[in-house]
C-alpha positions as semicolon CSV with decimal commas, in nm:
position;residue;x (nm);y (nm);z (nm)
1;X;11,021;3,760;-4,823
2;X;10,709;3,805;-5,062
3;X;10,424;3,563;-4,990
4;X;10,279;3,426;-5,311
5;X;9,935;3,631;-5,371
6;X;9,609;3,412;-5,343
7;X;9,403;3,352;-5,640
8;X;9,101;3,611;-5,597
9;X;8,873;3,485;-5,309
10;X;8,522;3,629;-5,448
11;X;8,296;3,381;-5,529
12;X;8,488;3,098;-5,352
13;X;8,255;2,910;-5,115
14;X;8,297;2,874;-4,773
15;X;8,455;2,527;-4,730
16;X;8,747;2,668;-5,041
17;X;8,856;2,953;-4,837
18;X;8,853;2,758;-4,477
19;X;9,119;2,538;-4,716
20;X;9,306;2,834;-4,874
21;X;9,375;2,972;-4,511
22;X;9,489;2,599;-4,350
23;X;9,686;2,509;-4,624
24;X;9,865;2,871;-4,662
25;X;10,224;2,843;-4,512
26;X;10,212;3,051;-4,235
27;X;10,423;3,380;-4,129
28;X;10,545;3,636;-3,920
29;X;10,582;3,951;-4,090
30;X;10,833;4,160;-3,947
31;X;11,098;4,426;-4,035
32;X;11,383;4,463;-3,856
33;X;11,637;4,705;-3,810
34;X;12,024;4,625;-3,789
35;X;12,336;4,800;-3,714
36;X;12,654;4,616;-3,763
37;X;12,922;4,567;-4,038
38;X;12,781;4,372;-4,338
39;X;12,878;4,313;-4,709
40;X;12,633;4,247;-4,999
41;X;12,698;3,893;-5,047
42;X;12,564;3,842;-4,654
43;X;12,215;3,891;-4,838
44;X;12,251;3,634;-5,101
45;X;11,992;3,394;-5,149
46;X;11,838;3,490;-4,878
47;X;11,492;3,457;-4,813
48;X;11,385;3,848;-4,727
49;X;11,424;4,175;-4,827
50;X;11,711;4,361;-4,747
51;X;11,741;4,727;-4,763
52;X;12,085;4,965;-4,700
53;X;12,431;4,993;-4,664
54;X;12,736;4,868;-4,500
55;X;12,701;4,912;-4,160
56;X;12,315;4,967;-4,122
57;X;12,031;4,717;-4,284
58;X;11,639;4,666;-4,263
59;X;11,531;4,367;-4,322
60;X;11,170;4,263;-4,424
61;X;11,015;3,937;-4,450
62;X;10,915;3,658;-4,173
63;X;11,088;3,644;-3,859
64;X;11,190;3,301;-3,861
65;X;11,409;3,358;-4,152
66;X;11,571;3,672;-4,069
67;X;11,623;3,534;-3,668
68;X;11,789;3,274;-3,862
69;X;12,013;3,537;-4,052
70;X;12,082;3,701;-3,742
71;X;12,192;3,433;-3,515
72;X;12,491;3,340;-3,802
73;X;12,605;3,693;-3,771
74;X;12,578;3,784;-3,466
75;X;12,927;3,864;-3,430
76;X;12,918;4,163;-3,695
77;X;12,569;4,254;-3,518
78;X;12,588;4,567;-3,346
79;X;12,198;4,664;-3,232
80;X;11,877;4,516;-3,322
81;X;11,544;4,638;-3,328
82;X;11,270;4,418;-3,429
83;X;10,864;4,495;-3,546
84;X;10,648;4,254;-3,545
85;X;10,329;4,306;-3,740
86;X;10,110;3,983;-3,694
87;X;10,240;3,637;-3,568
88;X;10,174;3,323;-3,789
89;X;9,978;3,494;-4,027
90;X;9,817;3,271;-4,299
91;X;9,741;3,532;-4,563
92;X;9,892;3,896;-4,646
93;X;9,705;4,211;-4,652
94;X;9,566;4,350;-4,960
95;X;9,837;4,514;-5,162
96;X;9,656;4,895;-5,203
97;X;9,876;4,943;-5,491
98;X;9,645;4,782;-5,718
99;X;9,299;4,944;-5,598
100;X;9,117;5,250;-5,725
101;X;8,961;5,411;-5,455
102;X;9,062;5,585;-5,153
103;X;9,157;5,420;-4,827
104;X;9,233;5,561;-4,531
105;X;9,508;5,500;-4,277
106;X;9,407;5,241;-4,035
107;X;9,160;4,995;-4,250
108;X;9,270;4,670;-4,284
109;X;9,197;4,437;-4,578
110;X;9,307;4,076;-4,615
111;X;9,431;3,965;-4,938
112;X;9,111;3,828;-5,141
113;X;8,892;4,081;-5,072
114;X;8,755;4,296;-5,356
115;X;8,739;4,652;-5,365
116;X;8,507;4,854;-5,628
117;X;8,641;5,159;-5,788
118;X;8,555;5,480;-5,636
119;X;8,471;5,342;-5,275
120;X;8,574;5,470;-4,995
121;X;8,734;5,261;-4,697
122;X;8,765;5,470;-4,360
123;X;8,995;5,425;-4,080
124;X;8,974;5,132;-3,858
125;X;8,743;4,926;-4,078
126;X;8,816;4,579;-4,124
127;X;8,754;4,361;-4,450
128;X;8,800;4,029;-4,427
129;X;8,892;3,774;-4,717
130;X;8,626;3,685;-4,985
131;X;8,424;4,024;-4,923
132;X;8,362;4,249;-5,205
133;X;8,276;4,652;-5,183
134;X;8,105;4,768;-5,496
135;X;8,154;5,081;-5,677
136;X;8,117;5,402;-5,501
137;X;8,019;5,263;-5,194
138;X;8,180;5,386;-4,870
139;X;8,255;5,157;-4,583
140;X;8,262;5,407;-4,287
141;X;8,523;5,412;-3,934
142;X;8,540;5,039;-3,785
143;X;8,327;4,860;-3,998
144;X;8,334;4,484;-4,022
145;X;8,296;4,329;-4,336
146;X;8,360;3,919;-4,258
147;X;8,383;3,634;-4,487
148;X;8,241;3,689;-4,830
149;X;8,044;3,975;-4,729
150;X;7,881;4,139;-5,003
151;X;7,800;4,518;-5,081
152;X;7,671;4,653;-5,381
153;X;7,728;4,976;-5,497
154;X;7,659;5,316;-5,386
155;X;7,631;5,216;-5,070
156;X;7,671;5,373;-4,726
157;X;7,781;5,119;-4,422
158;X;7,764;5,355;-4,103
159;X;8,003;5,354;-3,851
160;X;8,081;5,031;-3,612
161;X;7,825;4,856;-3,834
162;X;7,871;4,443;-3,872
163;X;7,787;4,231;-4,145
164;X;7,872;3,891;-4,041
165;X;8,098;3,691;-4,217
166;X;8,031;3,317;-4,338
167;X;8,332;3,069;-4,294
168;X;8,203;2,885;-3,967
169;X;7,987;2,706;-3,975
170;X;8,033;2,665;-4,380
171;X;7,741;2,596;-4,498
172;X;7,559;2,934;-4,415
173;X;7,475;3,196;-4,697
174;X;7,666;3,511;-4,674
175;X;7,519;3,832;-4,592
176;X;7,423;4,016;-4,928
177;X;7,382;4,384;-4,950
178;X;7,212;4,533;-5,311
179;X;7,265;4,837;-5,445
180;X;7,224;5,189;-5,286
181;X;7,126;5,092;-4,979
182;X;7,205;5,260;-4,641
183;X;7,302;5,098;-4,322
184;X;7,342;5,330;-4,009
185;X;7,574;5,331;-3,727
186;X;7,658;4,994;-3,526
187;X;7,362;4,819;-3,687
188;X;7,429;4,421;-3,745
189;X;7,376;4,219;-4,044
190;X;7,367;3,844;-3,961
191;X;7,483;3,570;-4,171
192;X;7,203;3,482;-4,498
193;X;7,038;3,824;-4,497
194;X;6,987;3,977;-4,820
195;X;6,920;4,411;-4,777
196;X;6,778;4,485;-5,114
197;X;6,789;4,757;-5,322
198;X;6,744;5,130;-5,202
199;X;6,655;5,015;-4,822
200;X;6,773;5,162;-4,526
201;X;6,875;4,954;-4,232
202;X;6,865;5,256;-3,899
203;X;7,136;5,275;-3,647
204;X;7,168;4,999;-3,398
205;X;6,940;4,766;-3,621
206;X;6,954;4,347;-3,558
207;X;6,862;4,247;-3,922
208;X;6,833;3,850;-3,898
209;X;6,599;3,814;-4,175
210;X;6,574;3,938;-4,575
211;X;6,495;4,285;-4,581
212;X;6,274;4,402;-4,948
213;X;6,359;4,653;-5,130
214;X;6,283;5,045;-5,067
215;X;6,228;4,972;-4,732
216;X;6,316;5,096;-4,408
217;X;6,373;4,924;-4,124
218;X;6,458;4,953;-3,773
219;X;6,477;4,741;-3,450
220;X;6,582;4,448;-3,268
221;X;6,540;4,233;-3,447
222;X;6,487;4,459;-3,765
223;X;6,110;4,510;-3,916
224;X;5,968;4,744;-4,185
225;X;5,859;5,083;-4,033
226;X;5,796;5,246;-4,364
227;X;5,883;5,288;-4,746
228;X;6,202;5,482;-4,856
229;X;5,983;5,681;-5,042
230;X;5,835;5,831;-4,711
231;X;6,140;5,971;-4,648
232;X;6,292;6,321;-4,739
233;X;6,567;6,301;-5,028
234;X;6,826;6,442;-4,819
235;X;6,806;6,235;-4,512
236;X;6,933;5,955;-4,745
237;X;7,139;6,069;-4,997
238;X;7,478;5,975;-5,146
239;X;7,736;6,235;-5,146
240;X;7,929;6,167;-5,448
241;X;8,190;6,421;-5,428
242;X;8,298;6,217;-5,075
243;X;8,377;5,945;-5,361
244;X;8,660;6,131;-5,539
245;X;9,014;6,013;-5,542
């Protein structure tokens, strides 16, 4: 079974997506494997996919429906072996087939999120729905991106680092990060906080308030230490060729 894809997310306030989510019908996506005697016509108007040949199927789509398909022929039914990948999910993952920029195994990214050409997305990080990475901008190893999260391009967001997301409580602004700015390791972004331009947020920052641009800042919570200008070339640059598909 293929869910119907959500309209894009980005730009959708808070209240909109809180909807799109409880009014999604909700799933179990699973694929199962099953040995037994079948013909074609068993799959007929079914309501998942179904994939092989006489005596040995897999069958993807939501459990519900293919525990359904099993229990009515059970007698044919050899062996079963059943994955479960979430349990009444209300919204798919991103399908990577239609983004342009390189993700690596283990990042997950709900449907609705946007993803800029060019960017990179490393393992484990998470991107929630509504959230947008801009061009070039790399989203390092277990990341959180929540809620309508937004990064700019040529950005760096270090390892572990969380920018919170914004669908409870609704009415909060979501976090906002400009262009070519750098965030270090397992810093935190809190909900309403705008990073502008060209600032650097240092590892294991609490930012709960705007940060200006060309700044850098460091702390808990997070306050200006010095200009970006102070500070060598190298120590923050971008390394485009890490941006290549």
């Amino acid at each position: 079974m293929t869910r119907p894809r959500p309209k894009s997310a980005a730009g959708r306030d808070a209240r909109a997506l809180a909807e799109l989510i409880a009014s999604s019908r909700k799933t179990t996506p699973s694929r199962v494997y099953v040995q037994g005697t079948f013909a074609d016509g068993d799959f007929k108007g079914v309501g998942f996919q179904s994939f092989g040949t006489a005596d040995f199927r897999i069958l993807i789509g939501d459990y519900a429906e293919i525990e359904s398909w099993l229990a009515g022929h059970r007698k044919r039914i050899r062996k079963v072996h059943a994955e479960i990948k979430a349990r009444y999910s209300a919204l798919p993952m991103l399908d990577l087939r239609r983004v342009r920029a390189r993700v690596e195994p283990g990042a997950i990214i709900r449907d609705g999120a946007k993803i800029g050409r060019d960017s990179v997305i490393m393992m484990g990080a998470v991107i929630n729905i509504g959230a947008e990475v801009g061009q070039g901008t790399m989203i390092d190893m277990n990341v959180v991106l929540g809620a309508r999260a937004i990064v700019g391009k040529n950005c760096h967001i270090g390892a572990g680092s969380v920018l919170a997301g914004v669908l409870e409580p609704p009415g909060r602004v979501p976090v906002i990060v400009e262009d070519n700015v750098l965030i270090g390791a397992n810093a935190v972004v809190l909900e309403g906080v705008r990073i502008g331009r060209g600032s650097v947020v240092g590892a294991g920052a609490i930012v709960v308030s705007d940060v200006p641009p060309g700044v850098v800042v460091t702390g808990s919570p997070a306050r200006v230490i010095k200009k970006t200008s102070d500070v060598a070339p190298e120590k923050i640059a971008i390394v485009g060729k890490l941006r290549r598909r």
